[in-house]
Amino acid sequence: MTRSLSIMEARKQLNSLPETLMRDGDIDVMEITRRGKPVLAVLPWELYEAIAETLDVMADKEIMEKLRQSIREMDAGTTTSWEEARQELIK
């Protein structure tokens, strides 16, 4: 869920925004507006890192192709069980 604050209100609350995000568990992002239009997003660092990592993965063509192949294998039911993979690693 997103909560909206004017840029003036955000300035007043800047020191308490991290606590507000942690306390209000249903708020993921603070939308900061100027004249009613969104101009900034304030989000917890962990969420930022997760988004950045996801974008890095999505930008890597090799990783994305492996992911697509894995999804195709799952859809086709041609996956390897953990026991089979473990036995293969032991060899």
GROMACS .gro file of N, CA and C in nm:
model
  273
    1MET      N    1   0.084  -0.117   0.000
    1MET     CA    2   0.000   0.000   0.000
    1MET      C    3   0.089   0.124   0.000
    2THR      N    4   0.043   0.226  -0.068
    2THR     CA    5   0.118   0.351  -0.077
    2THR      C    6   0.048   0.461   0.001
    3ARG      N    7   0.125   0.537   0.072
    3ARG     CA    8   0.072   0.655   0.142
    3ARG      C    9   0.128   0.778   0.074
    4SER      N   10   0.047   0.878   0.057
    4SER     CA   11   0.088   0.999  -0.014
    4SER      C   12   0.110   1.114   0.084
    5LEU      N   13   0.219   1.187   0.063
    5LEU     CA   14   0.250   1.306   0.142
    5LEU      C   15   0.292   1.417   0.047
    6SER      N   16   0.255   1.540   0.081
    6SER     CA   17   0.307   1.653   0.004
    6SER      C   18   0.455   1.667   0.036
    7ILE      N   19   0.527   1.731  -0.052
    7ILE     CA   20   0.671   1.748  -0.030
    7ILE      C   21   0.698   1.831   0.096
    8MET      N   22   0.610   1.926   0.125
    8MET     CA   23   0.626   2.007   0.247
    8MET      C   24   0.605   1.921   0.372
    9GLU      N   25   0.503   1.836   0.371
    9GLU     CA   26   0.477   1.748   0.484
    9GLU      C   27   0.590   1.646   0.499
   10ALA      N   28   0.639   1.594   0.388
   10ALA     CA   29   0.750   1.498   0.393
   10ALA      C   30   0.874   1.562   0.454
   11ARG      N   31   0.899   1.687   0.420
   11ARG     CA   32   1.014   1.758   0.476
   11ARG      C   33   1.003   1.765   0.628
   12LYS      N   34   0.883   1.795   0.677
   12LYS     CA   35   0.861   1.804   0.822
   12LYS      C   36   0.880   1.669   0.890
   13GLN      N   37   0.843   1.561   0.820
   13GLN     CA   38   0.845   1.427   0.880
   13GLN      C   39   0.967   1.343   0.840
   14LEU      N   40   1.063   1.402   0.771
   14LEU     CA   41   1.175   1.325   0.715
   14LEU      C   42   1.243   1.236   0.819
   15ASN      N   43   1.270   1.287   0.937
   15ASN     CA   44   1.338   1.207   1.039
   15ASN      C   45   1.256   1.089   1.087
   16SER      N   46   1.125   1.097   1.078
   16SER     CA   47   1.040   0.990   1.130
   16SER      C   48   0.987   0.896   1.020
   17LEU      N   49   1.017   0.924   0.893
   17LEU     CA   50   0.966   0.839   0.785
   17LEU      C   51   1.010   0.692   0.797
   18PRO      N   52   1.136   0.663   0.832
   18PRO     CA   53   1.173   0.521   0.845
   18PRO      C   54   1.089   0.448   0.950
   19GLU      N   55   1.066   0.513   1.063
   19GLU     CA   56   0.985   0.451   1.167
   19GLU      C   57   0.840   0.435   1.121
   20THR      N   58   0.789   0.533   1.049
   20THR     CA   59   0.652   0.524   0.997
   20THR      C   60   0.638   0.405   0.904
   21LEU      N   61   0.736   0.385   0.815
   21LEU     CA   62   0.731   0.272   0.723
   21LEU      C   63   0.741   0.139   0.798
   22MET      N   64   0.824   0.133   0.903
   22MET     CA   65   0.838   0.008   0.979
   22MET      C   66   0.714  -0.017   1.065
   23ARG      N   67   0.658   0.088   1.124
   23ARG     CA   68   0.544   0.074   1.214
   23ARG      C   69   0.417   0.038   1.137
   24ASP      N   70   0.393   0.105   1.027
   24ASP     CA   71   0.274   0.080   0.946
   24ASP      C   72   0.306  -0.029   0.845
   25GLY      N   73   0.297  -0.154   0.887
   25GLY     CA   74   0.337  -0.267   0.804
   25GLY      C   75   0.268  -0.276   0.670
   26ASP      N   76   0.152  -0.214   0.655
   26ASP     CA   77   0.081  -0.222   0.528
   26ASP      C   78   0.125  -0.113   0.430
   27ILE      N   79   0.213  -0.022   0.472
   27ILE     CA   80   0.264   0.082   0.383
   27ILE      C   81   0.402   0.040   0.334
   28ASP      N   82   0.416   0.018   0.203
   28ASP     CA   83   0.544  -0.021   0.145
   28ASP      C   84   0.623   0.100   0.097
   29VAL      N   85   0.551   0.199   0.044
   29VAL     CA   86   0.615   0.313  -0.021
   29VAL      C   87   0.542   0.441   0.019
   30MET      N   88   0.620   0.545   0.040
   30MET     CA   89   0.564   0.678   0.061
   30MET      C   90   0.575   0.753  -0.071
   31GLU      N   91   0.462   0.796  -0.123
   31GLU     CA   92   0.459   0.876  -0.245
   31GLU      C   93   0.468   1.023  -0.204
   32ILE      N   94   0.568   1.092  -0.255
   32ILE     CA   95   0.586   1.234  -0.223
   32ILE      C   96   0.538   1.314  -0.344
   33THR      N   97   0.449   1.409  -0.316
   33THR     CA   98   0.389   1.486  -0.425
   33THR      C   99   0.425   1.634  -0.418
   34ARG      N  100   0.425   1.695  -0.534
   34ARG     CA  101   0.439   1.840  -0.545
   34ARG      C  102   0.323   1.888  -0.630
   35ARG      N  103   0.244   1.975  -0.575
   35ARG     CA  104   0.123   2.025  -0.642
   35ARG      C  105   0.032   1.911  -0.686
   36GLY      N  106   0.025   1.807  -0.600
   36GLY     CA  107  -0.064   1.695  -0.626
   36GLY      C  108  -0.012   1.589  -0.721
   37LYS      N  109   0.109   1.608  -0.775
   37LYS     CA  110   0.165   1.510  -0.869
   37LYS      C  111   0.283   1.438  -0.804
   38PRO      N  112   0.292   1.305  -0.820
   38PRO     CA  113   0.403   1.230  -0.761
   38PRO      C  114   0.538   1.273  -0.820
   39VAL      N  115   0.635   1.298  -0.731
   39VAL     CA  116   0.769   1.337  -0.776
   39VAL      C  117   0.879   1.249  -0.715
   40LEU      N  118   0.851   1.182  -0.605
   40LEU     CA  119   0.949   1.097  -0.537
   40LEU      C  120   0.880   0.977  -0.475
   41ALA      N  121   0.958   0.873  -0.452
   41ALA     CA  122   0.911   0.758  -0.376
   41ALA      C  123   1.012   0.732  -0.265
   42VAL      N  124   0.963   0.714  -0.145
   42VAL     CA  125   1.047   0.679  -0.031
   42VAL      C  126   1.009   0.537   0.008
   43LEU      N  127   1.109   0.448   0.013
   43LEU     CA  128   1.081   0.309   0.043
   43LEU      C  129   1.188   0.251   0.133
   44PRO      N  130   1.157   0.144   0.205
   44PRO     CA  131   1.257   0.081   0.291
   44PRO      C  132   1.377   0.032   0.209
   45TRP      N  133   1.495   0.037   0.268
   45TRP     CA  134   1.617  -0.002   0.199
   45TRP      C  135   1.610  -0.145   0.147
   46GLU      N  136   1.552  -0.236   0.225
   46GLU     CA  137   1.542  -0.376   0.183
   46GLU      C  138   1.460  -0.389   0.055
   47LEU      N  139   1.353  -0.312   0.045
   47LEU     CA  140   1.270  -0.315  -0.076
   47LEU      C  141   1.348  -0.259  -0.194
   48TYR      N  142   1.422  -0.151  -0.172
   48TYR     CA  143   1.506  -0.095  -0.279
   48TYR      C  144   1.606  -0.198  -0.328
   49GLU      N  145   1.675  -0.266  -0.235
   49GLU     CA  146   1.773  -0.367  -0.275
   49GLU      C  147   1.709  -0.480  -0.353
   50ALA      N  148   1.590  -0.523  -0.311
   50ALA     CA  149   1.520  -0.631  -0.382
   50ALA      C  150   1.484  -0.588  -0.524
   51ILE      N  151   1.438  -0.466  -0.539
   51ILE     CA  152   1.404  -0.414  -0.673
   51ILE      C  153   1.529  -0.405  -0.759
   52ALA      N  154   1.638  -0.352  -0.704
   52ALA     CA  155   1.762  -0.339  -0.779
   52ALA      C  156   1.815  -0.475  -0.822
   53GLU      N  157   1.810  -0.574  -0.733
   53GLU     CA  158   1.857  -0.708  -0.767
   53GLU      C  159   1.770  -0.770  -0.876
   54THR      N  160   1.639  -0.751  -0.867
   54THR     CA  161   1.548  -0.803  -0.969
   54THR      C  162   1.580  -0.741  -1.104
   55LEU      N  163   1.604  -0.611  -1.106
   55LEU     CA  164   1.637  -0.544  -1.232
   55LEU      C  165   1.770  -0.595  -1.289
   56ASP      N  166   1.868  -0.621  -1.201
   56ASP     CA  167   1.996  -0.677  -1.246
   56ASP      C  168   1.976  -0.813  -1.311
   57VAL      N  169   1.896  -0.897  -1.248
   57VAL     CA  170   1.870  -1.031  -1.303
   57VAL      C  171   1.798  -1.019  -1.436
   58MET      N  172   1.699  -0.933  -1.443
   58MET     CA  173   1.622  -0.918  -1.566
   58MET      C  174   1.706  -0.862  -1.680
   59ALA      N  175   1.811  -0.786  -1.648
   59ALA     CA  176   1.898  -0.729  -1.750
   59ALA      C  177   2.001  -0.830  -1.802
   60ASP      N  178   2.021  -0.940  -1.730
   60ASP     CA  179   2.118  -1.042  -1.769
   60ASP      C  180   2.051  -1.144  -1.860
   61LYS      N  181   2.083  -1.138  -1.989
   61LYS     CA  182   2.016  -1.224  -2.088
   61LYS      C  183   2.039  -1.372  -2.060
   62GLU      N  184   2.159  -1.408  -2.016
   62GLU     CA  185   2.190  -1.549  -1.988
   62GLU      C  186   2.106  -1.602  -1.872
   63ILE      N  187   2.099  -1.527  -1.764
   63ILE     CA  188   2.020  -1.570  -1.649
   63ILE      C  189   1.873  -1.579  -1.686
   64MET      N  190   1.823  -1.482  -1.761
   64MET     CA  191   1.682  -1.483  -1.800
   64MET      C  192   1.650  -1.602  -1.890
   65GLU      N  193   1.742  -1.639  -1.979
   65GLU     CA  194   1.717  -1.755  -2.064
   65GLU      C  195   1.715  -1.883  -1.980
   66LYS      N  196   1.804  -1.893  -1.882
   66LYS     CA  197   1.802  -2.009  -1.792
   66LYS      C  198   1.671  -2.015  -1.713
   67LEU      N  199   1.624  -1.900  -1.669
   67LEU     CA  200   1.497  -1.894  -1.596
   67LEU      C  201   1.382  -1.938  -1.686
   68ARG      N  202   1.379  -1.887  -1.809
   68ARG     CA  203   1.273  -1.926  -1.904
   68ARG      C  204   1.278  -2.077  -1.931
   69GLN      N  205   1.399  -2.131  -1.948
   69GLN     CA  206   1.415  -2.274  -1.972
   69GLN      C  207   1.364  -2.354  -1.853
   70SER      N  208   1.396  -2.309  -1.733
   70SER     CA  209   1.349  -2.377  -1.612
   70SER      C  210   1.197  -2.377  -1.605
   71ILE      N  211   1.136  -2.265  -1.639
   71ILE     CA  212   0.990  -2.256  -1.638
   71ILE      C  213   0.931  -2.351  -1.742
   72ARG      N  214   0.993  -2.357  -1.860
   72ARG     CA  215   0.944  -2.451  -1.963
   72ARG      C  216   0.954  -2.595  -1.913
   73GLU      N  217   1.064  -2.629  -1.847
   73GLU     CA  218   1.082  -2.764  -1.794
   73GLU      C  219   0.978  -2.794  -1.686
   74MET      N  220   0.950  -2.698  -1.600
   74MET     CA  221   0.849  -2.719  -1.497
   74MET      C  222   0.712  -2.741  -1.561
   75ASP      N  223   0.680  -2.658  -1.660
   75ASP     CA  224   0.550  -2.671  -1.728
   75ASP      C  225   0.538  -2.806  -1.797
   76ALA      N  226   0.650  -2.856  -1.851
   76ALA     CA  227   0.648  -2.984  -1.922
   76ALA      C  228   0.661  -3.102  -1.826
   77GLY      N  229   0.689  -3.075  -1.699
   77GLY     CA  230   0.704  -3.182  -1.602
   77GLY      C  231   0.834  -3.259  -1.615
   78THR      N  232   0.936  -3.195  -1.671
   78THR     CA  233   1.064  -3.264  -1.693
   78THR      C  234   1.172  -3.217  -1.596
   79THR      N  235   1.133  -3.192  -1.473
   79THR     CA  236   1.230  -3.147  -1.374
   79THR      C  237   1.299  -3.268  -1.310
   80THR      N  238   1.408  -3.240  -1.240
   80THR     CA  239   1.485  -3.344  -1.170
   80THR      C  240   1.453  -3.335  -1.022
   81SER      N  241   1.429  -3.449  -0.960
   81SER     CA  242   1.401  -3.449  -0.816
   81SER      C  243   1.528  -3.415  -0.739
   82TRP      N  244   1.510  -3.370  -0.615
   82TRP     CA  245   1.624  -3.337  -0.532
   82TRP      C  246   1.713  -3.460  -0.513
   83GLU      N  247   1.653  -3.576  -0.492
   83GLU     CA  248   1.732  -3.698  -0.471
   83GLU      C  249   1.817  -3.730  -0.594
   84GLU      N  250   1.760  -3.717  -0.713
   84GLU     CA  251   1.837  -3.742  -0.836
   84GLU      C  252   1.952  -3.641  -0.850
   85ALA      N  253   1.925  -3.516  -0.821
   85ALA     CA  254   2.028  -3.413  -0.832
   85ALA      C  255   2.138  -3.438  -0.729
   86ARG      N  256   2.100  -3.477  -0.609
   86ARG     CA  257   2.197  -3.506  -0.503
   86ARG      C  258   2.287  -3.622  -0.543
   87GLN      N  259   2.228  -3.727  -0.596
   87GLN     CA  260   2.307  -3.842  -0.640
   87GLN      C  261   2.405  -3.803  -0.751
   88GLU      N  262   2.361  -3.716  -0.841
   88GLU     CA  263   2.446  -3.670  -0.950
   88GLU      C  264   2.563  -3.589  -0.897
   89LEU      N  265   2.540  -3.510  -0.793
   89LEU     CA  266   2.646  -3.429  -0.734
   89LEU      C  267   2.747  -3.513  -0.657
   90ILE      N  268   2.702  -3.624  -0.599
   90ILE     CA  269   2.790  -3.711  -0.521
   90ILE      C  270   2.889  -3.783  -0.611
   91LYS      N  271   2.849  -3.813  -0.732
   91LYS     CA  272   2.937  -3.889  -0.825
   91LYS      C  273   3.068  -3.822  -0.850
   0.00000   0.00000   0.00000
